Amino acid sequence: MERENYWTRRIERRRLLGGAGTVALGASAWALAGCGDDSDDGDGGAGDTNAGVNPGTQTAATPTTAGEVIKKDGTYNARQGAILASINPYSGLDSGLLWGFTIFDHLWYTPLDTGIRENFLASSIEQQDPTHFTVKLQDSVFHDKAPANGRAVKASDVKASLEGAAKQTKISASSWWTQVLDRIDTPDEKTCNFVLKKVDAWTFSSTNGGSPLAGSIIPEEIAKDPTFMDRDLVGSGRFQFVSHENGANFKLKRNETWRVKGEPYLANQHYKLIQEQAAALAAFSAKQIDGVGLTNKLEREQLEKQLGKDIVVDSVDSRAVWLVQTRADGAFADERVRRAIYLALDRKEMITLLALGEGKLSGAVPPAFGEANTAAEVEATWGKTDVAEAKRLLAATTFDISKEYSIKYIVPGDTYQQFAQIVKSQLEKNLGLKIKLIGEDFGKWLSQSLYGSDYDSFITYPTLEYDDPSSYIGGYAKTIGGRPNWAALVDDELDGLVQKQKEILDDKERRTAVQNLQKRAFEKAVPYIPTIIRVTNAATWSYVKGRVVGRGSYGLFNGKLYVDKG
């Protein structure tokens, strides 16, 4: 049976402007790199280099220029922005993503720019129907370290890894892992038969079955005892874990037995703990690190003036949506209270203050995706400011403005604090609220305050830069990744709409469903309030060759990066 759907489609694709910082993943890992803008529809026209690409087709290698010599003895030095509480990928989002893009291999990944699945360890994927598919494995071996000691990767390892990850409570995983995946059967060492509990059109997305965290493949022995990873890490990915210093200053070396022959080009990848931005800029200028994310356009302009043509700067629209999250219960249960907060927030001022004028209003799904609401719709809904109406709505409720409320935000990181301060100032000025700021380290903020719903009024943050639109609307469901809704939002209608769009296999129909879902969420004043996206800037020394840009997080799997200092 032939049909155009997420599994088999020749997709309508957006062209990308480029990706910021896709050469390496900082260990804080809250914002993944990469960005795009929508050139809008068309079924793979003449300008679309991915027209007719079938699922599983790997991207052709980037050609080298005539006479180019690829150096394979280089070390890429990356900034680590925060100390990891644990190196165990099952203990946190930061460690899970860092190692997912470096140490561990995966069955497949779906890049942002094409939306078409590309097979990694999987040599082929055959879909019998929307709830059954068979994966055949390529030849691959684990790193030559105990307990795997260089043995072949088997189907039983994949089964143990993915089914084990689905049971972890500390990692960030979508509801696909807890509500859709039923089991994986392994009739032989090279075959994995996936059985799903129900249809999910986003199965192959990078949040679901293609997750760089939950989809990481580890030896079966370790999957049965994940505490092993508190001490050491063993995978079958491009790099092998060497050492760390109490959660910092990681050292990785090339996996000489990586399944892609001749890769990675880098011999080593080192991370240097630099928590303050000023120190990071100084380290970059001194070539102690090879790339650095920039806070704003002033830093970008200063570096370009200082270092000129010796560096490459990527400036792109981010896919991280800055959220102001209230609660849906207690004092915030009345929709009028949340609507008043919607109208009291001045997004255009946020663009001026936080992004120095380089930003855009955003709905729940950012503008990079066709599933986003139009700019005009966002302007008239999420982006509208009306202080007089906000005060009128709040006055009509029993909301106590004499009480002190709080905003929890992430530290360290100047931008997180600045956003929280802007929100505080606007709510105090426009609604007369009394608000205190509470900064928390990333691990506590994520696992306890956000995932554990341990906040009494407000929590602010930028979303991850997801490679699929469905991840941005997960907050409207009753559960998120097997956990109760973070904001205590329990709405049967919205939960049903979230589930329904997953069952739509036709791309255009599902796109419309996602757009309509966001409009309904606005009408109900959901506690997840999108505000803006920023332009992100990242600088890299020009001696870093083979960079992948414009492919979202897919660029972090790049095995062709190399360092040539002459």
Coordinates of C-alpha atoms in Angstrom, one line a residue:
M1 CA 0.0 0.0 0.0
E2 CA 1.4 3.4 -0.9
R3 CA 0.7 6.5 1.0
E4 CA 2.4 9.8 1.8
N5 CA 3.1 9.8 5.5
Y6 CA 5.8 10.4 8.1
W7 CA 7.2 6.9 7.5
T8 CA 7.6 6.9 3.8
R9 CA 7.1 10.3 2.4
R10 CA 8.9 12.5 -0.1
I11 CA 8.7 15.4 2.1
E12 CA 8.0 19.1 1.7
R13 CA 11.1 20.7 3.1
R14 CA 12.3 24.0 4.4
R15 CA 15.7 25.4 3.4
L16 CA 18.0 26.4 6.1
L17 CA 20.1 29.4 6.7
G18 CA 22.8 27.6 8.8
G19 CA 23.4 26.3 12.2
A20 CA 25.1 27.9 15.2
G21 CA 27.7 26.0 17.1
T22 CA 27.0 22.6 15.5
V23 CA 30.7 21.6 15.7
A24 CA 30.5 20.4 19.3
L25 CA 28.0 20.1 22.2
G26 CA 28.7 22.0 25.4
A27 CA 28.3 19.9 28.5
S28 CA 25.6 22.1 29.9
A29 CA 23.6 20.9 26.9
W30 CA 20.4 22.8 27.6
A31 CA 20.2 24.3 24.1
L32 CA 21.1 22.1 21.2
A33 CA 22.6 23.9 18.2
G34 CA 21.1 24.4 14.8
C35 CA 18.3 26.4 13.2
G36 CA 16.2 26.9 10.1
D37 CA 13.6 29.0 8.5
D38 CA 10.7 27.8 6.4
S39 CA 11.0 28.5 2.7
D40 CA 7.5 27.0 2.5
D41 CA 5.9 24.2 0.8
G42 CA 6.4 22.4 -2.5
D43 CA 6.9 18.8 -3.0
G44 CA 10.7 18.7 -3.5
G45 CA 11.1 21.1 -6.4
A46 CA 14.1 21.9 -8.4
G47 CA 15.7 23.8 -5.6
D48 CA 15.3 21.0 -3.1
T49 CA 18.4 18.9 -2.9
N50 CA 16.6 16.3 -0.9
A51 CA 13.8 15.7 -3.5
G52 CA 13.0 12.0 -3.8
V53 CA 15.2 10.9 -0.9
N54 CA 13.8 7.8 0.7
P55 CA 13.9 7.0 4.4
G56 CA 17.1 5.5 5.5
T57 CA 19.2 7.1 2.8
Q58 CA 22.3 8.6 4.4
T59 CA 23.5 12.0 3.5
A60 CA 26.3 12.0 0.9
A61 CA 29.7 12.8 2.1
T62 CA 30.7 16.4 1.8
P63 CA 33.2 16.5 -1.0
T64 CA 36.7 17.8 -0.4
T65 CA 38.3 20.5 -2.5
A66 CA 41.0 19.6 -5.0
G67 CA 44.3 19.1 -3.2
E68 CA 42.8 19.3 0.3
V69 CA 44.7 17.3 2.8
I70 CA 42.6 16.0 5.7
K71 CA 44.5 16.0 9.0
K72 CA 43.4 13.3 11.4
D73 CA 45.7 14.0 14.4
G74 CA 43.8 17.0 15.7
T75 CA 42.1 17.7 19.0
Y76 CA 39.0 19.8 19.2
N77 CA 38.8 21.8 22.4
A78 CA 35.2 22.6 23.5
R79 CA 33.9 24.7 26.3
Q80 CA 32.1 23.0 29.2
G81 CA 29.7 25.5 30.7
A82 CA 28.8 23.6 33.9
I83 CA 30.0 20.8 36.1
L84 CA 28.0 17.5 35.6
A85 CA 26.6 16.1 38.8
S86 CA 27.1 12.7 37.3
I87 CA 28.7 11.3 34.1
N88 CA 25.8 8.7 34.0
P89 CA 23.6 9.5 31.0
Y90 CA 20.6 8.2 33.0
S91 CA 21.2 10.7 35.7
G92 CA 20.6 13.9 33.8
L93 CA 19.8 15.6 30.5
D94 CA 23.2 17.3 30.3
S95 CA 25.3 14.1 30.5
G96 CA 22.7 12.1 28.5
L97 CA 22.9 14.4 25.5
L98 CA 26.6 15.0 25.6
W99 CA 27.4 11.3 25.5
G100 CA 24.5 10.6 23.1
F101 CA 26.2 12.7 20.4
T102 CA 29.7 11.4 21.0
I103 CA 30.2 8.0 22.8
F104 CA 27.0 6.1 21.9
D105 CA 25.6 4.9 18.6
H106 CA 21.9 4.9 17.6
L107 CA 19.7 3.0 15.2
W108 CA 18.7 6.1 13.2
Y109 CA 18.2 9.9 13.4
T110 CA 15.9 12.3 11.6
P111 CA 17.5 15.6 10.7
L112 CA 15.7 18.9 11.0
D113 CA 16.4 20.1 7.4
T114 CA 14.9 17.1 5.6
G115 CA 12.6 15.4 8.1
I116 CA 13.6 12.1 6.5
R117 CA 15.0 9.3 8.7
E118 CA 18.6 8.4 8.1
N119 CA 19.8 5.0 9.2
F120 CA 22.8 4.8 11.5
L121 CA 23.5 1.4 13.0
A122 CA 20.3 0.2 11.2
S123 CA 21.2 -1.2 7.8
S124 CA 17.5 -1.3 6.9
I125 CA 14.1 -0.7 8.4
E126 CA 11.1 -2.5 7.0
Q127 CA 7.6 -1.3 8.1
Q128 CA 5.0 -4.0 8.1
D129 CA 2.3 -1.6 9.4
P130 CA 2.1 1.5 11.6
T131 CA 2.7 -0.5 14.8
H132 CA 5.3 -3.0 13.6
F133 CA 8.7 -2.6 12.0
T134 CA 11.9 -4.6 11.6
V135 CA 15.4 -3.2 12.0
K136 CA 18.4 -5.1 10.6
L137 CA 21.7 -4.1 12.1
Q138 CA 25.1 -3.3 10.5
D139 CA 28.3 -4.8 11.8
S140 CA 29.6 -2.8 14.8
V141 CA 31.7 -3.4 17.9
F142 CA 31.8 -1.8 21.4
H143 CA 34.8 0.0 22.7
D144 CA 37.6 -2.2 23.9
K145 CA 36.8 -1.7 27.6
A146 CA 35.2 -3.9 30.3
P147 CA 32.7 -5.3 30.4
A148 CA 32.1 -5.4 26.6
N149 CA 35.9 -5.6 25.7
G150 CA 35.4 -4.9 22.0
R151 CA 32.7 -7.5 21.3
A152 CA 30.1 -7.2 18.5
V153 CA 27.0 -5.2 19.1
K154 CA 24.0 -7.5 19.1
A155 CA 20.3 -7.2 18.8
S156 CA 20.0 -8.1 22.5
D157 CA 22.1 -5.0 23.3
V158 CA 19.7 -2.8 21.4
K159 CA 16.7 -4.4 23.2
A160 CA 18.2 -4.0 26.6
S161 CA 19.3 -0.4 26.0
L162 CA 16.0 0.9 24.6
E163 CA 13.7 -1.0 26.9
G164 CA 15.9 -0.1 29.8
A165 CA 16.0 3.6 29.0
A166 CA 12.2 3.6 28.8
K167 CA 12.2 2.7 32.5
Q168 CA 14.6 5.4 33.6
T169 CA 12.9 8.1 35.7
K170 CA 15.6 10.8 35.7
I171 CA 16.2 11.2 31.9
S172 CA 14.3 13.4 29.6
A173 CA 12.1 11.1 27.4
S174 CA 8.9 11.7 25.5
S175 CA 5.7 9.8 26.1
W176 CA 6.6 7.6 23.1
W177 CA 9.0 5.7 25.4
T178 CA 6.4 5.1 28.1
Q179 CA 3.1 5.0 26.3
V180 CA 3.9 3.9 22.7
L181 CA 6.8 1.5 22.7
D182 CA 5.6 -2.0 23.7
R183 CA 8.6 -4.2 23.3
I184 CA 11.5 -5.2 21.0
D185 CA 11.8 -8.9 19.9
T186 CA 15.1 -10.3 18.8
P187 CA 14.8 -13.4 16.7
D188 CA 18.5 -13.4 15.9
E189 CA 21.6 -11.3 16.7
K190 CA 21.1 -8.9 13.7
T191 CA 17.3 -8.4 13.9
C192 CA 15.1 -6.2 16.1
N193 CA 11.3 -6.4 15.7
F194 CA 9.7 -3.3 17.2
V195 CA 6.1 -3.6 18.5
L196 CA 4.2 -0.4 19.3
K197 CA 1.1 -0.2 21.5
K198 CA -0.5 2.3 19.2
V199 CA 0.1 4.4 16.1
D200 CA 2.5 7.4 16.5
A201 CA 3.3 9.3 13.4
W202 CA 6.4 10.8 15.1
T203 CA 7.9 7.5 15.9
F204 CA 11.2 8.1 14.0
S205 CA 11.6 11.7 15.3
S206 CA 14.7 12.7 17.3
T207 CA 12.6 13.0 20.5
N208 CA 11.0 9.6 20.2
G209 CA 12.6 6.5 18.7
G210 CA 15.5 8.5 17.4
S211 CA 16.3 10.2 20.7
P212 CA 20.1 10.9 21.1
L213 CA 19.6 10.2 24.8
A214 CA 17.1 7.4 25.3
G215 CA 18.1 5.8 22.0
S216 CA 21.7 5.4 23.0
I217 CA 23.0 1.8 22.6
I218 CA 25.0 0.4 25.5
P219 CA 26.2 -3.1 26.3
E220 CA 23.6 -5.4 27.6
E221 CA 25.7 -6.0 30.7
I222 CA 25.6 -2.3 31.6
A223 CA 21.9 -1.9 30.6
K224 CA 21.2 -4.5 33.4
D225 CA 23.2 -2.4 35.9
P226 CA 23.2 1.2 34.8
T227 CA 25.0 2.3 38.0
F228 CA 28.1 1.1 36.2
M229 CA 27.9 4.4 34.3
D230 CA 28.5 6.3 37.5
R231 CA 32.1 5.2 37.1
D232 CA 32.8 4.7 33.4
L233 CA 31.1 4.8 30.0
V234 CA 31.3 2.2 27.3
G235 CA 29.5 2.5 23.9
S236 CA 30.1 1.9 20.3
G237 CA 30.1 5.5 19.0
R238 CA 32.7 7.7 17.3
F239 CA 34.5 8.5 20.5
Q240 CA 35.7 6.6 23.5
F241 CA 35.5 8.0 27.0
V242 CA 38.9 8.5 28.6
S243 CA 38.7 10.5 31.8
H244 CA 37.1 13.4 33.7
E245 CA 37.9 15.5 36.8
N246 CA 34.9 15.3 39.1
G247 CA 32.3 15.9 36.4
A248 CA 34.5 18.3 34.4
N249 CA 37.3 18.6 31.8
F250 CA 36.3 15.5 29.9
K251 CA 38.7 13.8 27.5
L252 CA 37.5 11.6 24.6
K253 CA 39.6 9.8 22.0
R254 CA 38.8 8.5 18.6
N255 CA 37.2 5.0 18.4
E256 CA 39.6 3.2 16.1
T257 CA 36.9 0.5 15.4
W258 CA 34.1 2.9 14.6
R259 CA 31.7 1.3 12.1
V260 CA 32.2 4.2 9.6
K261 CA 35.7 3.4 8.3
G262 CA 38.1 6.3 8.3
E263 CA 36.1 8.4 10.8
P264 CA 36.1 10.3 12.9
Y265 CA 38.7 12.6 11.6
L266 CA 39.4 14.0 15.0
A267 CA 41.9 12.1 17.2
N268 CA 40.6 13.7 20.4
Q269 CA 37.9 15.8 21.8
H270 CA 38.5 17.7 25.1
Y271 CA 36.2 19.7 27.2
K272 CA 37.4 22.6 29.3
L273 CA 35.3 23.9 32.2
I274 CA 34.7 27.6 31.8
Q275 CA 31.6 28.8 33.6
E276 CA 31.8 32.5 33.1
Q277 CA 31.1 34.0 29.6
A278 CA 33.9 36.6 29.9
A279 CA 36.4 33.9 30.6
A280 CA 35.1 31.8 27.7
L281 CA 35.5 34.7 25.3
A282 CA 39.1 35.2 26.6
A283 CA 39.9 31.5 26.2
F284 CA 38.5 31.6 22.7
S285 CA 40.6 34.6 21.7
A286 CA 43.6 32.8 23.1
K287 CA 42.8 29.7 21.1
Q288 CA 42.4 27.6 24.2
I289 CA 39.0 26.6 22.9
D290 CA 38.1 26.3 19.3
G291 CA 34.5 27.5 19.4
V292 CA 32.3 29.6 21.6
G293 CA 28.6 30.5 21.8
L294 CA 28.0 34.3 21.9
T295 CA 25.4 35.9 24.2
N296 CA 24.4 38.7 21.9
K297 CA 25.2 40.7 18.8
L298 CA 27.5 43.0 20.8
E299 CA 29.8 40.1 21.5
R300 CA 29.6 39.0 17.9
E301 CA 30.5 42.4 16.6
Q302 CA 33.4 42.7 19.0
L303 CA 34.8 39.4 18.1
E304 CA 34.5 40.0 14.4
K305 CA 36.2 43.4 14.8
Q306 CA 39.0 41.8 16.9
L307 CA 39.6 38.6 15.0
G308 CA 38.3 39.3 11.6
K309 CA 38.6 36.7 8.9
D310 CA 40.3 34.2 11.2
I311 CA 37.0 33.2 12.6
V312 CA 33.6 32.0 11.2
V313 CA 30.5 33.3 12.9
D314 CA 27.1 31.7 12.4
S315 CA 24.0 33.9 13.2
V316 CA 20.7 32.2 12.9
D317 CA 17.2 32.1 14.3
S318 CA 17.1 29.8 17.3
R319 CA 14.5 27.1 17.8
A320 CA 14.6 27.6 21.6
V321 CA 11.4 29.2 22.7
W322 CA 11.6 31.3 25.9
L323 CA 8.8 30.2 28.1
V324 CA 7.1 31.7 31.1
Q325 CA 5.4 28.8 32.9
T326 CA 2.8 29.3 35.5
R327 CA 0.9 26.6 37.3
A328 CA -2.6 25.4 36.3
D329 CA -3.7 24.7 39.8
G330 CA -4.0 26.7 43.1
A331 CA -4.0 30.4 42.6
F332 CA -3.5 30.0 38.8
A333 CA -6.4 27.6 38.2
D334 CA -8.7 30.4 37.0
E335 CA -8.0 30.9 33.3
R336 CA -8.5 34.6 33.8
V337 CA -5.4 34.8 36.0
R338 CA -3.3 33.1 33.3
R339 CA -4.8 35.3 30.6
A340 CA -3.9 38.4 32.6
I341 CA -0.3 37.2 32.7
Y342 CA -0.4 36.6 29.0
L343 CA -1.5 40.1 28.4
A344 CA 0.9 41.7 30.9
L345 CA 4.0 40.3 29.2
D346 CA 5.6 42.6 26.7
R347 CA 7.4 40.3 24.1
K348 CA 8.6 43.2 22.0
E349 CA 10.4 44.6 25.1
M350 CA 11.9 41.1 25.6
I351 CA 13.3 41.2 22.1
T352 CA 14.9 44.6 22.8
L353 CA 16.3 43.8 26.2
L354 CA 17.1 40.1 26.0
A355 CA 18.0 39.8 22.3
L356 CA 19.1 43.4 21.6
G357 CA 16.6 43.6 18.8
E358 CA 17.5 40.4 17.2
G359 CA 14.6 38.1 17.8
K360 CA 11.0 37.2 16.8
L361 CA 7.7 36.6 18.5
S362 CA 7.0 32.9 18.8
G363 CA 4.0 30.7 19.4
A364 CA 4.4 27.2 21.1
V365 CA 6.0 25.8 17.9
P366 CA 8.8 28.2 16.7
P367 CA 8.8 29.7 13.2
A368 CA 11.3 27.2 11.9
F369 CA 8.6 24.6 11.4
G370 CA 5.6 24.5 9.0
E371 CA 3.5 23.4 12.0
A372 CA 4.0 26.8 13.6
N373 CA 1.2 29.4 13.6
T374 CA 1.8 32.3 11.2
A375 CA 3.5 35.5 12.3
A376 CA 0.1 37.3 12.0
E377 CA -1.6 34.7 14.2
V378 CA 1.1 34.8 16.8
E379 CA 1.0 38.7 16.8
A380 CA -2.8 38.5 17.5
T381 CA -2.7 35.8 20.1
W382 CA 0.4 34.8 22.1
G383 CA 2.2 38.0 21.2
K384 CA -0.5 40.5 22.2
T385 CA 0.1 42.9 25.1
D386 CA -2.8 44.8 26.8
V387 CA -2.0 46.0 30.3
A388 CA -5.4 47.6 30.9
E389 CA -7.3 44.3 30.0
A390 CA -4.8 42.3 32.1
K391 CA -5.5 44.4 35.2
R392 CA -9.3 44.2 34.6
L393 CA -9.1 40.4 34.2
L394 CA -7.0 39.9 37.3
A395 CA -9.2 42.2 39.4
A396 CA -12.2 40.1 38.6
T397 CA -10.6 37.1 40.2
T398 CA -9.7 36.2 43.8
F399 CA -5.9 36.2 43.0
D400 CA -4.0 37.7 45.9
I401 CA -1.6 40.4 44.7
S402 CA -0.4 41.1 48.2
K403 CA 1.3 37.7 48.4
E404 CA 4.9 37.3 47.3
Y405 CA 5.3 34.9 44.3
S406 CA 8.6 33.4 42.9
I407 CA 10.3 32.8 39.6
K408 CA 12.7 29.8 39.5
Y409 CA 15.4 30.0 36.8
I410 CA 18.7 28.2 35.9
V411 CA 22.1 29.2 37.1
P412 CA 24.8 29.8 36.0
G413 CA 24.0 31.7 32.9
D414 CA 23.5 35.4 32.5
T415 CA 20.8 35.0 29.9
Y416 CA 18.6 32.8 32.1
Q417 CA 18.8 35.3 34.9
Q418 CA 18.2 38.3 32.6
F419 CA 15.0 36.7 31.2
A420 CA 13.7 36.0 34.7
Q421 CA 14.5 39.6 35.7
I422 CA 12.6 40.9 32.6
V423 CA 9.6 38.8 33.4
K424 CA 9.7 39.9 37.1
S425 CA 9.9 43.5 36.1
Q426 CA 7.0 43.3 33.7
L427 CA 4.7 41.5 36.1
E428 CA 5.5 43.8 38.9
K429 CA 5.0 46.9 36.7
N430 CA 2.0 45.8 34.8
L431 CA 0.1 43.8 37.4
G432 CA 1.4 45.0 40.7
L433 CA 2.7 41.6 41.7
K434 CA 5.5 41.0 44.3
I435 CA 8.0 38.6 42.9
K436 CA 11.3 37.1 44.1
L437 CA 13.9 35.4 41.9
I438 CA 15.2 32.0 42.9
G439 CA 18.2 30.7 40.9
E440 CA 19.0 27.0 41.0
D441 CA 21.7 24.9 39.5
F442 CA 20.7 23.0 36.4
G443 CA 20.4 19.6 37.9
K444 CA 18.1 20.6 40.7
W445 CA 16.1 22.9 38.6
L446 CA 15.5 20.3 36.0
S447 CA 14.8 17.2 38.0
Q448 CA 13.1 18.7 41.0
S449 CA 11.6 22.1 40.0
L450 CA 10.6 21.4 36.4
Y451 CA 10.1 17.6 36.1
G452 CA 9.0 17.3 39.8
S453 CA 6.7 20.3 39.5
D454 CA 8.3 21.8 42.6
Y455 CA 7.5 25.5 42.0
D456 CA 4.7 27.6 43.5
S457 CA 4.0 30.1 40.8
F458 CA 6.5 30.8 38.0
I459 CA 9.4 29.0 36.3
T460 CA 11.2 30.4 33.2
Y461 CA 13.4 28.7 30.6
P462 CA 14.2 28.3 27.0
T463 CA 13.0 25.0 25.5
L464 CA 15.5 22.7 23.9
E465 CA 16.0 23.3 20.2
Y466 CA 14.1 20.2 19.1
D467 CA 14.4 18.8 15.6
D468 CA 10.6 18.0 15.4
P469 CA 7.5 20.2 16.1
S470 CA 5.7 17.6 18.1
S471 CA 8.0 18.1 21.1
Y472 CA 6.9 21.6 21.6
I473 CA 3.3 20.7 22.3
G474 CA 3.8 17.8 24.7
G475 CA 3.1 20.1 27.6
Y476 CA -0.6 20.1 26.7
A477 CA -0.9 16.4 27.6
K478 CA -1.8 15.0 31.0
T479 CA 1.6 13.3 31.3
I480 CA 5.0 14.2 29.9
G481 CA 7.5 11.4 29.5
G482 CA 5.6 9.3 32.0
R483 CA 5.6 12.0 34.6
P484 CA 2.5 14.0 35.7
N485 CA 2.1 17.3 33.7
W486 CA 4.8 19.7 35.0
A487 CA 2.4 22.6 35.4
A488 CA -0.4 20.3 36.8
L489 CA -2.4 20.9 33.6
V490 CA -5.1 18.3 33.3
D491 CA -7.4 19.0 30.3
D492 CA -9.2 16.2 28.6
E493 CA -9.8 18.1 25.4
L494 CA -6.1 19.2 24.9
D495 CA -4.8 15.8 25.9
G496 CA -7.1 14.2 23.3
L497 CA -5.9 16.6 20.6
V498 CA -2.3 15.9 21.5
Q499 CA -2.9 12.1 21.1
K500 CA -5.0 12.5 18.0
Q501 CA -2.4 14.4 16.0
K502 CA 0.0 11.5 16.6
E503 CA -2.4 9.2 14.8
I504 CA -2.5 11.2 11.6
L505 CA -0.1 9.8 9.1
D506 CA -0.7 12.3 6.3
D507 CA 1.8 15.2 6.8
K508 CA -0.5 18.0 5.6
E509 CA -3.4 16.9 7.8
R510 CA -1.2 16.5 10.8
R511 CA 0.4 19.9 10.2
T512 CA -3.1 21.5 10.3
A513 CA -4.0 19.6 13.4
V514 CA -0.8 20.8 15.2
Q515 CA -1.6 24.4 14.2
N516 CA -5.2 24.1 15.4
L517 CA -4.0 22.5 18.7
Q518 CA -1.9 25.6 19.4
K519 CA -4.8 27.9 18.7
R520 CA -7.0 25.9 21.1
A521 CA -4.3 26.0 23.8
F522 CA -4.2 29.7 23.5
E523 CA -7.9 30.0 23.9
K524 CA -7.7 28.0 27.1
A525 CA -4.7 30.0 28.4
V526 CA -2.5 27.1 29.0
P527 CA 0.2 27.6 31.7
Y528 CA 3.0 27.2 29.1
I529 CA 3.4 30.8 27.7
P530 CA 5.7 31.1 24.7
T531 CA 7.3 34.5 24.2
I532 CA 10.2 34.9 21.8
I533 CA 13.0 33.3 20.0
R534 CA 16.4 34.9 19.7
V535 CA 19.1 35.1 17.0
T536 CA 21.9 32.9 18.3
N537 CA 25.5 33.5 17.5
A538 CA 28.5 31.2 17.6
A539 CA 32.1 31.7 16.6
T540 CA 34.6 29.1 15.4
W541 CA 38.2 29.4 14.4
S542 CA 38.6 29.0 10.7
Y543 CA 41.2 26.3 11.2
V544 CA 38.3 24.0 12.2
K545 CA 37.4 22.3 9.0
G546 CA 34.5 20.1 7.9
R547 CA 31.8 21.8 9.9
V548 CA 28.2 20.8 9.4
V549 CA 25.7 23.7 9.6
G550 CA 22.0 24.0 8.9
R551 CA 21.1 20.5 9.9
G552 CA 19.9 21.0 13.4
S553 CA 21.2 18.6 16.0
Y554 CA 22.2 16.2 13.2
G555 CA 25.4 18.2 12.8
L556 CA 26.5 17.0 16.2
F557 CA 27.0 13.5 14.8
N558 CA 29.6 14.9 12.3
G559 CA 32.5 12.5 11.9
K560 CA 34.3 14.7 9.3
L561 CA 35.3 17.6 11.5
Y562 CA 39.0 18.1 11.7
V563 CA 41.5 20.7 12.9
D564 CA 44.1 22.1 10.6
K565 CA 46.3 24.8 12.2
G566 CA 48.8 24.7 9.3

